């Protein structure tokens, strides 16, 4: 596992894609961006059909991106960054992510999801939702205020996460100029010639810093799928090579919204590999397995620690940033996660105090793939999936768009040097001064536990999961 740090190490956090396909075209085009002629020099070979002629109104600016895909983008400026606004959005994402996690992690298997990636991609779809569809999405995404409040929270969080990259100013730190690297990319892929509301283009530019990449779903959906997968693979160093599976993109697809995050995060205090030894880990069924146990036992560390009735929690900081991984070790994992909410997490976070901690933690690697459509419906986002009632007219009135499937794949690897993870989600849419403790504590993570990889500045949960058997890869 440590070889991931010998090259361009990355936690590729989540490519989250929203694929919009046309259902029955029951609406009439309104004030949308007319199809705009695309300069022949900018036509990518993978998308041979350019927007048709007859544009009478100004359209977006067309450029050829470094990825070789034509980009149509509004000139709208990014929204101003505000920490309090980002914290509002992060709080909403955390509440949403914990609800999704409880649905996905009902069993005893190892699980990892990326709440932030899932939410950001859905946010791009929500920006074009209207009426009852928007109301339902707001409720599920915990966006309870008026629509105008969306701009600053989402745009601020997106930019703050992108700014978490830190250089190595500590000569005793890890080799190389980067301590933590987090790259956030948002990339909608649209059918060339498809009419998009200009306000939606402005929203993509202002909140998400992106425009529309032109592809040709109608003529060659497999080529479009291959192009999107290749783009995602490039953003994630090849760790997510097939975000969209065979047959998932059809000639009815019109728009794919993709979010990727790539993260490199070494521990602030790395575990000594020589201290890693086999140790027992008790599975949920009571059986015991021997796994590699990392240890900070040769000398105590001062870490943020909390304990409550039936649980312990300790936070391990990453080098040079506000990122941490909080390990929550309950006596009864199933009972604890059944009541795990954003309020519960906030109580744990607020209860943490600096303690001298001796900790043993298993190395672990998890790979999770989950269909989230049923989960989102059960949480109350049903209209967005209804081909006859979904309202995404804020994106286009040329056709009616609806969500047909949501799939996320996520992986995470934790070892002595740090953490590496990837995640990809496809949403298919069819045509604290604290007193120092008196005594040290010991945290021996030898039974099922939760992990929460979080940005402490905003509170945003980037990864969330459970480990029930570190000896296997689910």
Coordinates of N, CA, C and O in Angstrom, one line a residue, residues 281-347:
X281 N -8.5 -8.8 15.8 CA -9.6 -7.9 15.5 C -10.9 -8.7 15.5 O -11.0 -9.7 14.8
X282 N -11.8 -8.3 16.3 CA -13.1 -9.1 16.5 C -14.1 -8.6 15.5 O -14.5 -7.4 15.5
X283 N -14.6 -9.5 14.7 CA -15.6 -9.2 13.7 C -17.0 -9.1 14.4 O -17.2 -9.5 15.5
X284 N -18.0 -8.6 13.6 CA -19.4 -8.4 14.2 C -20.0 -9.7 14.7 O -20.8 -9.7 15.7
X285 N -19.6 -10.9 14.1 CA -20.2 -12.2 14.5 C -19.4 -12.8 15.7 O -19.7 -13.9 16.1
X286 N -18.4 -12.1 16.2 CA -17.7 -12.6 17.3 C -16.4 -13.3 17.0 O -15.6 -13.6 17.9
X287 N -16.2 -13.7 15.7 CA -15.0 -14.4 15.3 C -13.9 -13.4 15.3 O -14.0 -12.2 15.2
X288 N -12.6 -13.9 15.4 CA -11.4 -13.1 15.5 C -10.5 -13.4 14.4 O -10.3 -14.5 14.0
X289 N -10.0 -12.3 13.8 CA -9.0 -12.4 12.7 C -7.7 -11.6 13.0 O -7.8 -10.6 13.7
X290 N -6.6 -12.1 12.6 CA -5.3 -11.4 12.8 C -5.1 -10.5 11.7 O -5.2 -10.9 10.5
X291 N -4.8 -9.2 12.0 CA -4.6 -8.2 11.0 C -3.4 -7.3 11.4 O -3.0 -7.3 12.5
X292 N -2.8 -6.7 10.4 CA -1.6 -5.8 10.7 C -2.1 -4.6 11.5 O -3.0 -3.8 11.1
X293 N -1.6 -4.4 12.7 CA -2.0 -3.3 13.6 C -0.9 -2.3 13.7 O 0.2 -2.6 14.1
X294 N -1.2 -1.1 13.2 CA -0.3 0.0 13.3 C -0.4 0.6 14.8 O -1.4 0.4 15.4
X295 N 0.7 1.2 15.2 CA 0.8 1.6 16.6 C 1.5 2.9 16.8 O 2.6 3.1 16.2
X296 N 0.9 3.8 17.6 CA 1.7 4.9 18.1 C 1.8 4.6 19.6 O 1.4 5.4 20.5
X297 N 2.5 3.5 19.9 CA 2.6 3.0 21.3 C 4.0 3.2 21.9 O 4.1 3.1 23.1
X298 N 4.9 3.5 21.0 CA 6.3 3.7 21.5 C 6.4 5.0 22.3 O 7.3 5.2 23.1
X299 N 5.6 6.0 21.9 CA 5.5 7.2 22.7 C 4.1 7.8 22.5 O 3.5 7.6 21.5
X300 N 3.6 8.4 23.5 CA 2.2 8.9 23.5 C 2.1 10.2 22.6 O 3.0 11.0 22.6
X301 N 1.0 10.3 22.0 CA 0.7 11.5 21.2 C -0.5 12.3 21.8 O -1.4 11.7 22.4
X302 N -0.4 13.6 21.7 CA -1.5 14.4 22.1 C -2.5 14.5 21.0 O -2.1 15.1 19.9
X303 N -3.7 14.0 21.1 CA -4.7 13.9 20.1 C -6.0 14.4 20.6 O -6.2 14.3 21.8
X304 N -6.9 14.8 19.7 CA -8.2 15.2 20.2 C -9.0 13.9 20.5 O -9.2 13.1 19.6
X305 N -9.5 13.8 21.7 CA -10.1 12.6 22.2 C -11.4 12.9 22.9 O -11.6 13.9 23.5
X306 N -12.4 12.0 22.8 CA -13.6 12.1 23.5 C -14.2 10.7 23.8 O -13.8 9.7 23.1
X307 N -14.9 10.6 24.8 CA -15.6 9.3 25.2 C -17.0 9.6 25.7 O -17.3 10.7 26.3
X308 N -17.9 8.6 25.5 CA -19.2 8.7 26.0 C -19.7 7.4 26.4 O -18.9 6.4 26.5
X309 N -21.0 7.3 26.6 CA -21.6 6.0 27.0 C -21.5 5.0 25.9 O -22.2 5.1 24.9
X310 N -20.6 4.0 26.0 CA -20.4 3.0 25.0 C -19.6 3.3 23.8 O -19.7 2.6 22.8
X311 N -18.8 4.4 23.9 CA -18.0 4.7 22.7 C -16.7 5.5 23.1 O -16.7 6.2 24.1
X312 N -15.7 5.5 22.2 CA -14.5 6.3 22.3 C -14.4 6.9 20.9 O -14.8 6.4 19.9
X313 N -13.7 8.1 20.8 CA -13.4 8.7 19.6 C -12.1 9.4 19.7 O -11.8 10.1 20.7
X314 N -11.3 9.3 18.6 CA -10.0 10.0 18.6 C -9.8 10.5 17.1 O -10.1 9.8 16.2
X315 N -9.2 11.7 17.0 CA -9.0 12.3 15.7 C -7.5 12.3 15.4 O -6.7 12.8 16.2
X316 N -7.2 11.8 14.2 CA -5.8 11.8 13.7 C -5.7 12.9 12.6 O -6.3 12.8 11.5
X317 N -4.9 13.9 12.9 CA -4.7 15.0 11.9 C -3.8 14.6 10.7 O -2.9 13.8 10.9
X318 N -4.1 15.2 9.6 CA -3.2 15.1 8.4 C -2.3 16.3 8.4 O -2.5 17.3 8.9
X319 N -1.1 16.1 7.7 CA -0.1 17.0 7.8 C -0.4 18.3 7.1 O -0.9 18.3 5.9
X320 N -0.2 19.4 7.7 CA -0.2 20.8 7.1 C -1.6 21.2 6.7 O -1.7 22.0 5.7
X321 N -2.7 20.7 7.2 CA -4.0 21.1 6.8 C -5.0 21.0 7.9 O -4.7 20.6 9.0
X322 N -6.3 21.3 7.6 CA -7.3 21.2 8.6 C -8.0 19.8 8.5 O -9.0 19.6 9.2
X323 N -7.5 19.0 7.6 CA -8.1 17.6 7.5 C -7.8 16.7 8.6 O -6.6 16.7 9.1
X324 N -8.7 15.9 9.1 CA -8.5 14.9 10.1 C -9.3 13.7 9.8 O -10.3 13.7 9.0
X325 N -8.9 12.5 10.3 CA -9.7 11.3 10.3 C -10.1 11.0 11.8 O -9.2 10.8 12.6
X326 N -11.4 11.0 12.0 CA -11.9 10.7 13.4 C -12.3 9.2 13.4 O -13.1 8.8 12.6
X327 N -11.7 8.5 14.3 CA -12.1 7.1 14.5 C -13.0 7.0 15.6 O -12.8 7.5 16.8
X328 N -14.2 6.5 15.4 CA -15.2 6.3 16.4 C -15.4 4.8 16.7 O -15.7 4.0 15.8
X329 N -15.0 4.4 17.9 CA -15.0 3.0 18.4 C -16.1 2.8 19.3 O -16.0 3.0 20.6
X330 N -17.3 2.3 18.8 CA -18.4 2.0 19.7 C -18.3 0.6 20.3 O -17.7 -0.3 19.7
X331 N -19.0 0.3 21.4 CA -19.1 -1.0 21.9 C -20.0 -1.9 21.0 O -19.8 -3.1 20.8
X332 N -21.0 -1.2 20.5 CA -22.0 -1.9 19.6 C -22.1 -1.0 18.4 O -22.9 0.0 18.4
X333 N -21.5 -1.4 17.3 CA -21.5 -0.6 16.0 C -22.9 -0.5 15.5 O -23.3 0.6 15.1
X334 N -23.6 -1.6 15.4 CA -25.0 -1.5 14.8 C -25.9 -0.6 15.6 O -26.6 0.2 15.0
X335 N -25.9 -0.7 16.9 CA -26.7 0.2 17.7 C -26.3 1.6 17.6 O -27.1 2.5 17.6
X336 N -25.0 1.9 17.5 CA -24.5 3.2 17.5 C -24.8 3.9 16.2 O -25.3 5.0 16.1
X337 N -24.6 3.2 15.0 CA -24.8 3.9 13.7 C -26.3 4.1 13.5 O -26.7 4.9 12.7
X338 N -27.2 3.3 14.1 CA -28.6 3.4 13.9 C -29.1 4.8 14.4 O -30.1 5.3 13.9
X339 N -28.3 5.4 15.3 CA -28.7 6.7 15.9 C -27.7 7.8 15.5 O -27.7 8.9 16.1
X340 N -26.8 7.5 14.5 CA -25.8 8.4 14.1 C -26.4 9.5 13.2 O -26.9 9.2 12.1
X341 N -26.4 10.7 13.7 CA -26.9 11.9 12.9 C -25.9 13.0 13.0 O -24.9 12.9 13.6
X342 N -26.2 14.1 12.2 CA -25.3 15.2 12.3 C -25.2 15.8 13.7 O -24.1 16.2 14.1
X343 N -26.3 15.8 14.4 CA -26.3 16.2 15.8 C -25.4 15.4 16.7 O -24.6 15.9 17.5
X344 N -25.5 14.0 16.5 CA -24.6 13.1 17.2 C -23.1 13.4 16.9 O -22.3 13.4 17.8
X345 N -22.8 13.6 15.6 CA -21.5 13.8 15.2 C -21.0 15.1 15.8 O -19.8 15.2 16.3
X346 N -21.8 16.2 15.8 CA -21.4 17.4 16.4 C -21.1 17.3 17.9 O -20.2 17.9 18.4
X347 N -21.9 16.5 18.6 CA -21.7 16.3 20.0 C -20.3 15.6 20.2 O -19.6 16.0 21.2

